[in-house]
Amino acid sequence: MFIEVKNGVKEYGSGESLIRAMDGVEFGTEKGEITVILGPSGSGKSTLLNMLGGIDTLDSGSIRIGDTTISGLGKSGLSEYRRKQVGFVFQSYNLIPDLTVRENVEVVADISASPLPIDDLLDKLELTKHKYKFPKELSGGQQQRCAIARALVKNPEILLCDELTGALDSKSSRDVLRMLEKVNAEYQTTILIITHNEGISHMADRIIRIHDGRIIENSMNSNKLAVSDLSI
Amino acid sequence: MTLNKRYLRNVKSNISFYLSITLLTALGVCLHVAFDSSFGVQQESFQKLLSDSLPEDAEIMTMFPVDDIQDLENEYHVSMERQPYIDLDMQGTEAEVRVFAPGEKINLYQIQEGSDLKNEDDILLSGLFMERQGLSIGDTIELSGKTYHICGKVIKTDYLFCLKNISDTFSDGDRFGVGVVLNSAFSEYDSADQAVVYAVRYEDGADSVAFRKAVNEKFGILSYVDIGNNSRLQSPKDQFDELDYTVNIILPVSMIFMVLLIAVVLGRKIKNERKMIGVLHALGYKRYELALHYSVLGAIPGILGGILGILAAIPLIGPLSDMLIEDKMEVFYEVSHITPTACLVALILPTVCYTIAVFITALINMRGSAIDMIKGLSKNKKKRMGLRKAKMNFRTKYKLRAVFSHFPRTLLVILGIALGGTLVAFTFACVDSIDRYVDTSVKATGDYEYEYFLSSIKTGYPEKGSAVIAASFEVEDNPDLITLMGVDENKLIDVKNTSGEDLPLEEGKFYISEMSSYAYHVKEGDTITIRNNADLKEYEIHVDGILVNGSQSLLIASRKTVNSLLGMQEDAYTMVMSKEKIDYRDSELLREVSKTSLAEALDKTISQGMHDLLLPITIIAMVISVITTYLMVNILLTESSSVISMLKVLGYRNKEINRTVTYIYHALVPIGVALGVWFGLLMNKLNFETQAAKYNSYIENYVTPKSVIICAGITIISYIVSMFLLSSKVKKVEMVESLKNSQE
Ligand SMILES: Nc1ncnc2c1ncn2[C@@H]1O[C@H](COP(=O)(O)OP(=O)(O)OP(=O)(O)O)[C@@H](O)[C@H]1O
Ligand SMILES: [Mg+2]
């Protein structure tokens, strides 16, 4: 397994308000797979993704990505890990408002060892027309594509997407997902997608369901569909 | 109410911000309260001393004893009292004590410590003298053969600044003091050994000139000293005036400025709560309800800062009183206590300002629709700085946009940087200007080093030095004195006009110094009436030129011209100027003044106080500078928290984040420095302009390059320190927290 979580436990709060956001999570995916994570609200999806991305740390258990056990890393170790290997896309695009589309992508290109050519990437994401615009001047879908470009420019090994289509209509969602499909095919990027939309799960190689902080299903998708064939 | 939890959370997560605000408020309040309390009480007691003592308006010495005081008083609406004194030697020392009998109408003595005179051998002595002689109440002292018992410390307003001669520059407690004994004890001294002066107080509407003329006709005035020219009382008065200016204008204005600045910053901080306010508003909280609740965020640092400041001021009051008063003059003062008005202002002003600032900001932020607020859209769409296609690193563009597209914030930062610099520049400029003034004013007078005032009029030419005839005059109704000087052509005194050309000392030609021309509004070609201040004889003087001399009140002409004006022998002189020391016998001299000691005296009276303040003010300025800069950039970090958190998620190291987000204002530091120096100089100029009358001259605004460099250094160091303090703020920004609610 390329990604492996063993007995991951994460608790928030204390006393009566104690919440087990991860309750002994066992999980793994292979390199280059697209994994879709499903589950009701509050079940711990984002928590798991944040752990994988090195934004948050486990109370107990371990996480291994490739050769690195990131659950053993300190703050700066995690920062280096994020810097080198992980791309993030969130529901809220979190673009830097004072920077244009292109500059937002440069932010990441600037700190990565071998960034992809920015203009090619923007072209692939159909953003060439918009690259000198500020985030406020873009639609939600365009902003999200910019966020994807930012996540991809370092050519990360893992791309983590938390409800990236949550704020988009179905046309824009489809556009965005097409990009992920393209990237996965071209760079063999391992992609994890959190969604509430069952339709999206059909583009996955692997489908995971979470409930109350536990993984209740981890199965391969036998009839994987192209994004253009999804009903979302 | 559940809203209350919000404040706690808000305060907690911004603890360093609120702490800085509280501290800065406390600092401003502390300075204001400490000075106002320590000085206010002293000033009050000084005023009380003046009104209790009935100090003289003038002091007259006459040729013949004034025997119809009663008639003069009735006719001219004055109050007049004969005040004899006798100078007695203190056994076993070189010191002298000038002993008075108690006055009844004018210059009443006050007991600073101890008890009043009861017995024949009781004496009250001035405090500084007792201190220097190591005497305390209960001791005995032998004065010219008679042993007195010291029953207390006395204060006489006519000897507040205890000078033996009015023309002296230093009060010398080692050699001179004053004492008061009972009338019965005083009358035992031979009247031939006594000196007699008449103290006068003018009532409202009194015609002082008519009175003086009458006295002169009948009794012959030898000397007349207006209280304004009598540094025994005027010098302490001036000191109080100067302190009054600092304490009652500069400090309150600084505090108000600081409070307003903080209010603006607080408002700005609350603006970041827009989204939360929007949500709460959408949930049905009323506008005023919400605004009021947020006001608490302003009220807390206001009240806390006020209380802290007052508490910190309490231990400072005592030492500060000592520093402000004790070494300057012998004023009895009540032990200072905290003044309630200062406390009230300190508690109310910041609290009210901050609360209003927050209240208004909250209200303004609720003007748009709730939806917009939740989304965090502001009503007035800001234009972002372009540079879209410019070939520049994104960091540079980010910085430029952060600086220029958020101009109010940038302005605040510049002000924050400049604030400390202003204070430092003001202080340094003040010291520099005075130093230069002392330097040049003494130099401008000429090349001589010693002035010998002779005890009798001589004629001809002295063996050494240059002869001068000098006399003091009043100018029309102005009691300030101008010196009329008749000099010989010599190299010791510069007689030059303002453009540096020599003014010929021809017969009948008079030149007035620049300073007097300014003070009396006299131009070249005008005529000025001067009046002998003893016999009131008037002379008309035609002014033939302006003499370059900004520090002395002077009319200058050839010796012959002056002597013929005054009706004296052509070659008479009363003073000798010299480059070298001349040995005169004591009896030949009234006094001797060396230029160096004059410079020292000038330095002591006007610039020493400022020199002493340099270090404390610099330290205070640095603290203010560090905290304000910290606050301003803290705002920047609050407003950039989502960017910071995002950069963290993207794997930026804290150092890199600081470089991109925090350190964007480095380029503003030079502007802040320049502005600070400029403000400081402006303040200094204003200060000297308003105080020109007090210094009796216009001190030119001046600052040395060294001082500018020091100001810049201090500002830069403060900036670096606050940057250092801020650098750890980035560490504290949570990735998860701000990702959840950040969306612009
Ligand atoms: N920082 C936090 N502090 C306290 N509790 C938290 C925190 N983050 C998550 N939780 C709790 O952990 C549980 C799991 O949250 P998580 O965000 O992972 O859910 P989710 O599956 O992503 O839900 P959604 O689909 O609504 O995004 C929730 O009950 C949530 O309240
Ligand atoms: Mg979630």
PDB file of N, CA and C and ligand atoms in Angstrom, chain A residues 41-42 44-47 91 162-163 194 196, chain B residues 740, ligand 2:
ATOM      1  N   SER A  41     -22.435  13.735   7.410  1.00  0.00           N
ATOM      2  CA  SER A  41     -21.763  14.895   7.993  1.00  0.00           C
ATOM      3  C   SER A  41     -21.310  14.594   9.418  1.00  0.00           C
ATOM      4  N   GLY A  42     -20.138  14.980   9.742  1.00  0.00           N
ATOM      5  CA  GLY A  42     -19.612  14.789  11.097  1.00  0.00           C
ATOM      6  C   GLY A  42     -19.039  13.416  11.327  1.00  0.00           C
ATOM      7  N   GLY A  44     -16.251  12.214  10.184  1.00  0.00           N
ATOM      8  CA  GLY A  44     -14.799  12.191  10.345  1.00  0.00           C
ATOM      9  C   GLY A  44     -14.029  12.178   9.046  1.00  0.00           C
ATOM     10  N   LYS A  45     -14.683  12.505   7.930  1.00  0.00           N
ATOM     11  CA  LYS A  45     -14.013  12.491   6.636  1.00  0.00           C
ATOM     12  C   LYS A  45     -12.895  13.527   6.572  1.00  0.00           C
ATOM     13  N   SER A  46     -13.276  14.765   6.912  1.00  0.00           N
ATOM     14  CA  SER A  46     -12.274  15.836   6.837  1.00  0.00           C
ATOM     15  C   SER A  46     -11.131  15.565   7.803  1.00  0.00           C
ATOM     16  N   THR A  47     -11.498  15.006   8.951  1.00  0.00           N
ATOM     17  CA  THR A  47     -10.458  14.704   9.928  1.00  0.00           C
ATOM     18  C   THR A  47      -9.424  13.755   9.333  1.00  0.00           C
ATOM     19  N   GLN A  91     -13.295  22.968  -0.224  1.00  0.00           N
ATOM     20  CA  GLN A  91     -14.582  23.473  -0.703  1.00  0.00           C
ATOM     21  C   GLN A  91     -14.523  24.994  -0.848  1.00  0.00           C
ATOM     22  N   ASP A 162     -11.210  18.120  -0.483  1.00  0.00           N
ATOM     23  CA  ASP A 162     -12.293  18.061   0.497  1.00  0.00           C
ATOM     24  C   ASP A 162     -13.503  18.801  -0.045  1.00  0.00           C
ATOM     25  N   GLU A 163     -14.499  18.027  -0.535  1.00  0.00           N
ATOM     26  CA  GLU A 163     -15.736  18.593  -1.092  1.00  0.00           C
ATOM     27  C   GLU A 163     -15.443  19.696  -2.100  1.00  0.00           C
ATOM     28  N   ILE A 194     -13.194  13.744  -1.060  1.00  0.00           N
ATOM     29  CA  ILE A 194     -14.333  13.633  -0.148  1.00  0.00           C
ATOM     30  C   ILE A 194     -15.531  14.223  -0.832  1.00  0.00           C
ATOM     31  N   HIS A 196     -20.180  14.329  -0.821  1.00  0.00           N
ATOM     32  CA  HIS A 196     -21.496  13.845  -0.393  1.00  0.00           C
ATOM     33  C   HIS A 196     -22.278  13.327  -1.584  1.00  0.00           C
TER      34      HIS A 196
ATOM     35  N   LYS B 740     -11.510  26.637   8.028  1.00  0.00           N
ATOM     36  CA  LYS B 740     -12.948  26.394   8.144  1.00  0.00           C
ATOM     37  C   LYS B 740     -13.767  27.636   7.858  1.00  0.00           C
TER      38      LYS B 740
HETATM   39 MG    MG C   2     -15.772  17.851   6.204  1.00  0.00          MG
END
